[in-house]
Short mmCIF file of C-alpha atoms and ligand atoms in Angstrom, two decimals:
data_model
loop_
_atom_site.label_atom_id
_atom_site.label_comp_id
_atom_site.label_asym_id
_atom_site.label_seq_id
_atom_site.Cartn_x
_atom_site.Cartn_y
_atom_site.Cartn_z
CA UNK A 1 105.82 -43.27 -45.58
CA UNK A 2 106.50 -40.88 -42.57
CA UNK A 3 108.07 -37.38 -43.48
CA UNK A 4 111.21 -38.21 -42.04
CA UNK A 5 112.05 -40.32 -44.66
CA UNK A 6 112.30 -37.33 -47.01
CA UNK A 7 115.48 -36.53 -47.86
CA UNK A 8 117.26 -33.04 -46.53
CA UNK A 9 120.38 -33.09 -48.46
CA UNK A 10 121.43 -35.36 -51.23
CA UNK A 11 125.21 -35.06 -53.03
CA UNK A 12 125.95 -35.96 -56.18
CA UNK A 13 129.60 -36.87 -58.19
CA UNK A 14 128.46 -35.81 -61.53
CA UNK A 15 130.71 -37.89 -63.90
CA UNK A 16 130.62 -38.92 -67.21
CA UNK A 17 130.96 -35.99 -69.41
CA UNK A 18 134.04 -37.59 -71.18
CA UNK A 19 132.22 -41.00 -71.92
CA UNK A 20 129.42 -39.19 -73.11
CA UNK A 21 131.26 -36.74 -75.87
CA UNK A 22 133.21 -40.17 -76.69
CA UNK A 23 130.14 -41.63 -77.28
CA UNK A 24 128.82 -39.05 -79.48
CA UNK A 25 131.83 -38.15 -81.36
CA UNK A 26 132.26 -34.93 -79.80
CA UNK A 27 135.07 -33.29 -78.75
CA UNK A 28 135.10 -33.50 -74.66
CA UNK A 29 134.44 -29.70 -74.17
CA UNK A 30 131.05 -30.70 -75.50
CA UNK A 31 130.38 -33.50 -73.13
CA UNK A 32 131.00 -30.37 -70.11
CA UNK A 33 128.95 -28.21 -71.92
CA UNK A 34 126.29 -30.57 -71.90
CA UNK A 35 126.90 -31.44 -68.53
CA UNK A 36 125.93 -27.72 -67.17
CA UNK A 37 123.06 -28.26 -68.78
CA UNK A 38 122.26 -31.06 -66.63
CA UNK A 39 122.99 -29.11 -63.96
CA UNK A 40 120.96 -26.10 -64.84
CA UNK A 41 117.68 -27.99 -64.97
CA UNK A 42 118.65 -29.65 -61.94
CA UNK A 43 118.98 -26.46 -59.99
CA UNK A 44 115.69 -25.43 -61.92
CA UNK A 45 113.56 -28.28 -60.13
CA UNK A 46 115.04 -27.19 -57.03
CA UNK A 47 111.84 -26.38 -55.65
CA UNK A 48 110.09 -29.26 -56.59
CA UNK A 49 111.93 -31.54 -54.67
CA UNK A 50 111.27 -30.18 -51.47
CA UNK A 51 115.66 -30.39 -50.76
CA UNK A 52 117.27 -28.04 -48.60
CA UNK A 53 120.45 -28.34 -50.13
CA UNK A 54 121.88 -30.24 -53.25
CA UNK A 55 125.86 -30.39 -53.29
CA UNK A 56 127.42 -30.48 -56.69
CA UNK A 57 130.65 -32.24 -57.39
CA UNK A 58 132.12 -29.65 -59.83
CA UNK A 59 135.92 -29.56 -59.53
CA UNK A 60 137.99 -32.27 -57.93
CA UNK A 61 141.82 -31.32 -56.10
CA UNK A 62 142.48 -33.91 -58.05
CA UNK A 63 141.44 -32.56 -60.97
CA UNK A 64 144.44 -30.53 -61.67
CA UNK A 65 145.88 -33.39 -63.07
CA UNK A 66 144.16 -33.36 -65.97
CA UNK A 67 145.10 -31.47 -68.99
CA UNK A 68 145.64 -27.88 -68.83
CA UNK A 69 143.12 -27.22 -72.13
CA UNK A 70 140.62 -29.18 -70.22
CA UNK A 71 140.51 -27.36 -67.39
CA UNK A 72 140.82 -24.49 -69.44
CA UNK A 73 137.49 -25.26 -70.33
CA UNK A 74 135.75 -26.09 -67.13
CA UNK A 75 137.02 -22.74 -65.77
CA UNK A 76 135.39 -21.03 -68.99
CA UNK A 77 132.66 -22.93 -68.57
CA UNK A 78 132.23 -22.12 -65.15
CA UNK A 79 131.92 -18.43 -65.70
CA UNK A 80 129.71 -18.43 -68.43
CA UNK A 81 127.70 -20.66 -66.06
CA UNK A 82 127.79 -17.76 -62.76
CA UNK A 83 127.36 -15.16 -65.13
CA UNK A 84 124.42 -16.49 -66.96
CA UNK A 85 122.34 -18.23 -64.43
CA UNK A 86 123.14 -16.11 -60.98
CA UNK A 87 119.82 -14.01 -61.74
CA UNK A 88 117.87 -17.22 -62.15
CA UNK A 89 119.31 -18.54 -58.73
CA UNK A 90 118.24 -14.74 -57.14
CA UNK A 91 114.63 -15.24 -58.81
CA UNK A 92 114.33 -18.57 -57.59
CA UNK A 93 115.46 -18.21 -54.42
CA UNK A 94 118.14 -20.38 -54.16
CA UNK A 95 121.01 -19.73 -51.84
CA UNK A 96 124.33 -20.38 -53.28
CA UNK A 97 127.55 -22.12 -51.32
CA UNK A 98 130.65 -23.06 -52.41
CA UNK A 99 133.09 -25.70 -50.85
CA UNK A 100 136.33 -26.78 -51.35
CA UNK A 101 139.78 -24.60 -51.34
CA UNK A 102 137.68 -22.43 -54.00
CA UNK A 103 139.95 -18.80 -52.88
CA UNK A 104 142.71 -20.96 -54.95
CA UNK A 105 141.18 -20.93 -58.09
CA UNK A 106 142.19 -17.81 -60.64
CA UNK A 107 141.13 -14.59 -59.13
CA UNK A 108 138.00 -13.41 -61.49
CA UNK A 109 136.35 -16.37 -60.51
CA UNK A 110 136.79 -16.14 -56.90
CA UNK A 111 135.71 -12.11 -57.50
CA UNK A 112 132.44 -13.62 -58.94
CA UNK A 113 131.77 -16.34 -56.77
CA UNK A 114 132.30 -13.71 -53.66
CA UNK A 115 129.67 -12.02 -55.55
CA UNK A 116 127.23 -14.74 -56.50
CA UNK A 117 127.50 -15.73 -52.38
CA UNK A 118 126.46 -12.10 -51.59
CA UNK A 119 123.70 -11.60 -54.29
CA UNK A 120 122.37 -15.30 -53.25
CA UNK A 121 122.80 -14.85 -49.52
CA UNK A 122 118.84 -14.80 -48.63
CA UNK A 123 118.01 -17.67 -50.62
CA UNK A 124 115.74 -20.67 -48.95
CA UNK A 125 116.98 -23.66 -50.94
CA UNK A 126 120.84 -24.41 -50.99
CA UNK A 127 122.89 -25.13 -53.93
CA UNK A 128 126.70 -26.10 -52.58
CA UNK A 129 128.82 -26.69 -55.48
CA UNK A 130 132.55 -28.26 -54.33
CA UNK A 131 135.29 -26.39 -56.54
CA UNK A 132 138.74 -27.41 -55.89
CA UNK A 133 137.58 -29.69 -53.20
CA UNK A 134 139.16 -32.60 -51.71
CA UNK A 135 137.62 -34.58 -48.77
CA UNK A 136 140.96 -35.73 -47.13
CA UNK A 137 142.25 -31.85 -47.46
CA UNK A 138 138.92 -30.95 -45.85
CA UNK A 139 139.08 -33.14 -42.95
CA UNK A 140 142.96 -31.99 -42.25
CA UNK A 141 142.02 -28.71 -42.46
CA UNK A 142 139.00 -29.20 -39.75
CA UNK A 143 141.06 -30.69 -37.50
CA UNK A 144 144.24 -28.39 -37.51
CA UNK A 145 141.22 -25.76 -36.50
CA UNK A 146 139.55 -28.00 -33.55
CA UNK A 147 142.91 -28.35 -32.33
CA UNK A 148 143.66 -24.75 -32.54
CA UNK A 149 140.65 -24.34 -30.53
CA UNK A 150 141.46 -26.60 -27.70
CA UNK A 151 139.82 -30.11 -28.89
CA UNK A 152 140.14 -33.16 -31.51
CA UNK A 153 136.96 -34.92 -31.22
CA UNK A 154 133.94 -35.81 -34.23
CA UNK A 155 131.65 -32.97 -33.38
CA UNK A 156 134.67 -30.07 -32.86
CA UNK A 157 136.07 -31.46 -36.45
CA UNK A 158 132.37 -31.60 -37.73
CA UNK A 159 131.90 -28.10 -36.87
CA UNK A 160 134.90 -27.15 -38.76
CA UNK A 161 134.12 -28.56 -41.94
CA UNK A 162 132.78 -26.18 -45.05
CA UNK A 163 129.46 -28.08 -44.50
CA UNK A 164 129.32 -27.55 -40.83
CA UNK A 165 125.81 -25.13 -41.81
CA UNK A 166 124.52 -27.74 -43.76
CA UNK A 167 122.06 -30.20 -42.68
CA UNK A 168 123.21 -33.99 -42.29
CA UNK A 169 124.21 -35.48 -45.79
CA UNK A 170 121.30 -37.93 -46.82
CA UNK A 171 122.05 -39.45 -50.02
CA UNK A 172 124.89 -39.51 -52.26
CA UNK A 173 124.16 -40.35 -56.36
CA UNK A 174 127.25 -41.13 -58.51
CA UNK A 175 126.24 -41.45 -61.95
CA UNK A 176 128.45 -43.18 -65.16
CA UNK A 177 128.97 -46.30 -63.57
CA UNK A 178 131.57 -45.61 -61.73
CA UNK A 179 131.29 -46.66 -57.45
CA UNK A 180 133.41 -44.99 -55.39
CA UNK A 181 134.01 -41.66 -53.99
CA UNK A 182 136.57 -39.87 -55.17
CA UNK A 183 137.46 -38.07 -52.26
CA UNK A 184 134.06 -36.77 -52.02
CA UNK A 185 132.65 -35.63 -48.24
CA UNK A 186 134.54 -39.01 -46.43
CA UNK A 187 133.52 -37.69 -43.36
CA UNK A 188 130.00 -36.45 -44.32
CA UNK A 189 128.78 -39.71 -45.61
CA UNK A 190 129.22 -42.03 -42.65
CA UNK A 191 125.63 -42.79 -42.31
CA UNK A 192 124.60 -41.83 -45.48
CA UNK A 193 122.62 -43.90 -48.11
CA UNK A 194 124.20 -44.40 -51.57
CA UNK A 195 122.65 -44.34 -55.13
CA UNK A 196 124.72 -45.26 -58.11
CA UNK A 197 124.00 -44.93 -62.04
CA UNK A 198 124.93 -45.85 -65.08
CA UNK A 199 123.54 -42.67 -66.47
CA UNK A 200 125.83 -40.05 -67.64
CA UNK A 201 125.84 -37.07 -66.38
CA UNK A 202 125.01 -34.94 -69.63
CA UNK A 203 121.72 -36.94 -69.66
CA UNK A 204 121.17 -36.77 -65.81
CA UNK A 205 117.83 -35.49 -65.20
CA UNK A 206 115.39 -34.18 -62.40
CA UNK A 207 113.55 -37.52 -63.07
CA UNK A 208 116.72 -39.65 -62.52
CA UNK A 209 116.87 -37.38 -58.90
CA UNK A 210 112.89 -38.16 -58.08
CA UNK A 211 113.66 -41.85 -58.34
CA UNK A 212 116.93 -41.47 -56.52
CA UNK A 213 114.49 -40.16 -53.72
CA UNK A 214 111.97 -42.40 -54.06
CA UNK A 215 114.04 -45.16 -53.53
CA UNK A 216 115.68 -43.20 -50.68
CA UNK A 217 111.99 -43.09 -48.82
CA UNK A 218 111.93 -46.15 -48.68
CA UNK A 219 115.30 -47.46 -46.64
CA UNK A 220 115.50 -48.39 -43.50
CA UNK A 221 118.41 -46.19 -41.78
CA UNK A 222 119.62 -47.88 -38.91
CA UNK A 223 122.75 -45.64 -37.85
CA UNK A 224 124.01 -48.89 -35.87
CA UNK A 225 120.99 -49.41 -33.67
CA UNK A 226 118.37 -51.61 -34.51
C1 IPE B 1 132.91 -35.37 -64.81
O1 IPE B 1 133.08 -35.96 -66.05
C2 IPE B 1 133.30 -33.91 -64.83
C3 IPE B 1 134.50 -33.59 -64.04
C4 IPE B 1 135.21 -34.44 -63.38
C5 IPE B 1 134.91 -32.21 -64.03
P1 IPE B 1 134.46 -36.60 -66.51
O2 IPE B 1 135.23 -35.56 -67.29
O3 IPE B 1 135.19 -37.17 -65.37
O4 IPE B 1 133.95 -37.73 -67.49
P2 IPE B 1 134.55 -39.19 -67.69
O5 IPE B 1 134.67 -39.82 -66.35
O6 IPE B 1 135.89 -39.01 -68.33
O7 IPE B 1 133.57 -39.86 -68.58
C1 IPE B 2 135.07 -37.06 -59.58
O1 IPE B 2 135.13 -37.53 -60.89
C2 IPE B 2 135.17 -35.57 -59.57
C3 IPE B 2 134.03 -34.84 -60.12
C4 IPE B 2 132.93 -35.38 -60.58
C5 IPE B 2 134.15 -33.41 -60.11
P1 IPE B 2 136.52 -38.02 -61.54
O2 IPE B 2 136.18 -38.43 -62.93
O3 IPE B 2 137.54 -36.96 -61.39
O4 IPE B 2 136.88 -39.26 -60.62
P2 IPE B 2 137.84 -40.49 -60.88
O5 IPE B 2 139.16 -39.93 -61.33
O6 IPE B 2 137.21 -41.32 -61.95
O7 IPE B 2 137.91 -41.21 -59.58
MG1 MG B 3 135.21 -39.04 -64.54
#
């Protein structure tokens, strides 16, 4: 197994949450509670994976039409999560990104996600977490820019995206079952390999990643050629 079959930067679409409360009896809140959890260990074996970035599907544009006491929640949840684990992201180096139309959300979290990106700025290992993200809206958005700048064409609209710093996508995991994307980085995951779960996400671990990228190691990426 040659080193360039490790993987640079794997995605996931963490869903399940509600299926897993429902299976437990718990109200849904619980099943996103748990679900940070997941995501705090995740971020915690960072390191160990040898991944220069991991990009979170947190928020969907799409998710808005849910209703308003969930999202309630996953707001709340979300800064209890900044607050309490942005000195563990400083300590352990990792560098934190956000994508998505994230300057829409309400305006104290946008005030402490400016200063999460700040304090995290140095950091080796990225952690991009899409908040109020939508693929489609992404790729519009990209190319209003290129044009704007003279050109339409796949690299001036790759350069525009919000993962235009971020190395190529390599992998994407869905977990819960579910296969398909969501609206999830269309353009970013042309040539990338897929990995789907039945796992829920509350009991997603960093030993459901390993074998997500031991499996990865060992495809054959062809990219068209042969
Ligand atoms: C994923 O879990 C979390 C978000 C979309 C925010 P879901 O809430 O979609 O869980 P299911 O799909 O209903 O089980
Ligand atoms: C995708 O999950 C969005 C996130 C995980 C944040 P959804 O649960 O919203 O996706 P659909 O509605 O089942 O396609
Ligand atoms: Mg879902």
């Amino acid at each position: 197994m040659g080193s360039d079959n490790r993987a640079r930067h794997v995605a996931i679409i963490m869903d399940g949450n509600g299926r897993w409360a429902k299976r437990h009896h718990l109200p849904r809140a619980m099943g996103h509670q748990r679900g940070v959890e997941a995501v705090r260990k995740l971020v915690r074996s960072l390191d160990s994976t040898g991944l220069e970035c991991l990009t979170l599907y947190a928020f969907s544009s799409e998710n808005w039409k849910r209703p308003e006491e969930e999202i309630g929640d996953l707001m709340n949840l979300m800064r209890r999560f900044i607050k309490s684990d942005l000195p563990e992201f400083v300590a352990n180096d990792v560098r934190l990104k956000i994508i998505g139309d994230w300057k829409g959300l309400d305006p104290d979290i946008v005030k402490m996600l400016e200063d999460a990106l700040e304090q995290t700025a140095k950091g080796s290992r990225t952690l991009a977490v899409a908040l109020n993200y939508g693929s489609q809206q992404e790729i519009a958005r990209a190319a209003s820019k290129a044009a704007a700048a003279g050109e339409i064409t796949p690299e001036t609209i790759a350069a525009h995206l919000d993962t235009a710093d971020l190395p190529p996508l390599d992998l994407l995991i869905r977990t819960s079952g579910e296969v398909r994307l969501s609206n999830f980085l269309l353009w970013q995951a042309a040539y990338a390999e897929m990995w789907f779960t039945d796992v829920l996400w509350p009991e997603f671990t960093p030993r459901h990643l390993a074998a997500a990228l031991e499996e990865f190691a060992k495809r054959e990426r062809r990219y068209g050629g042969r």
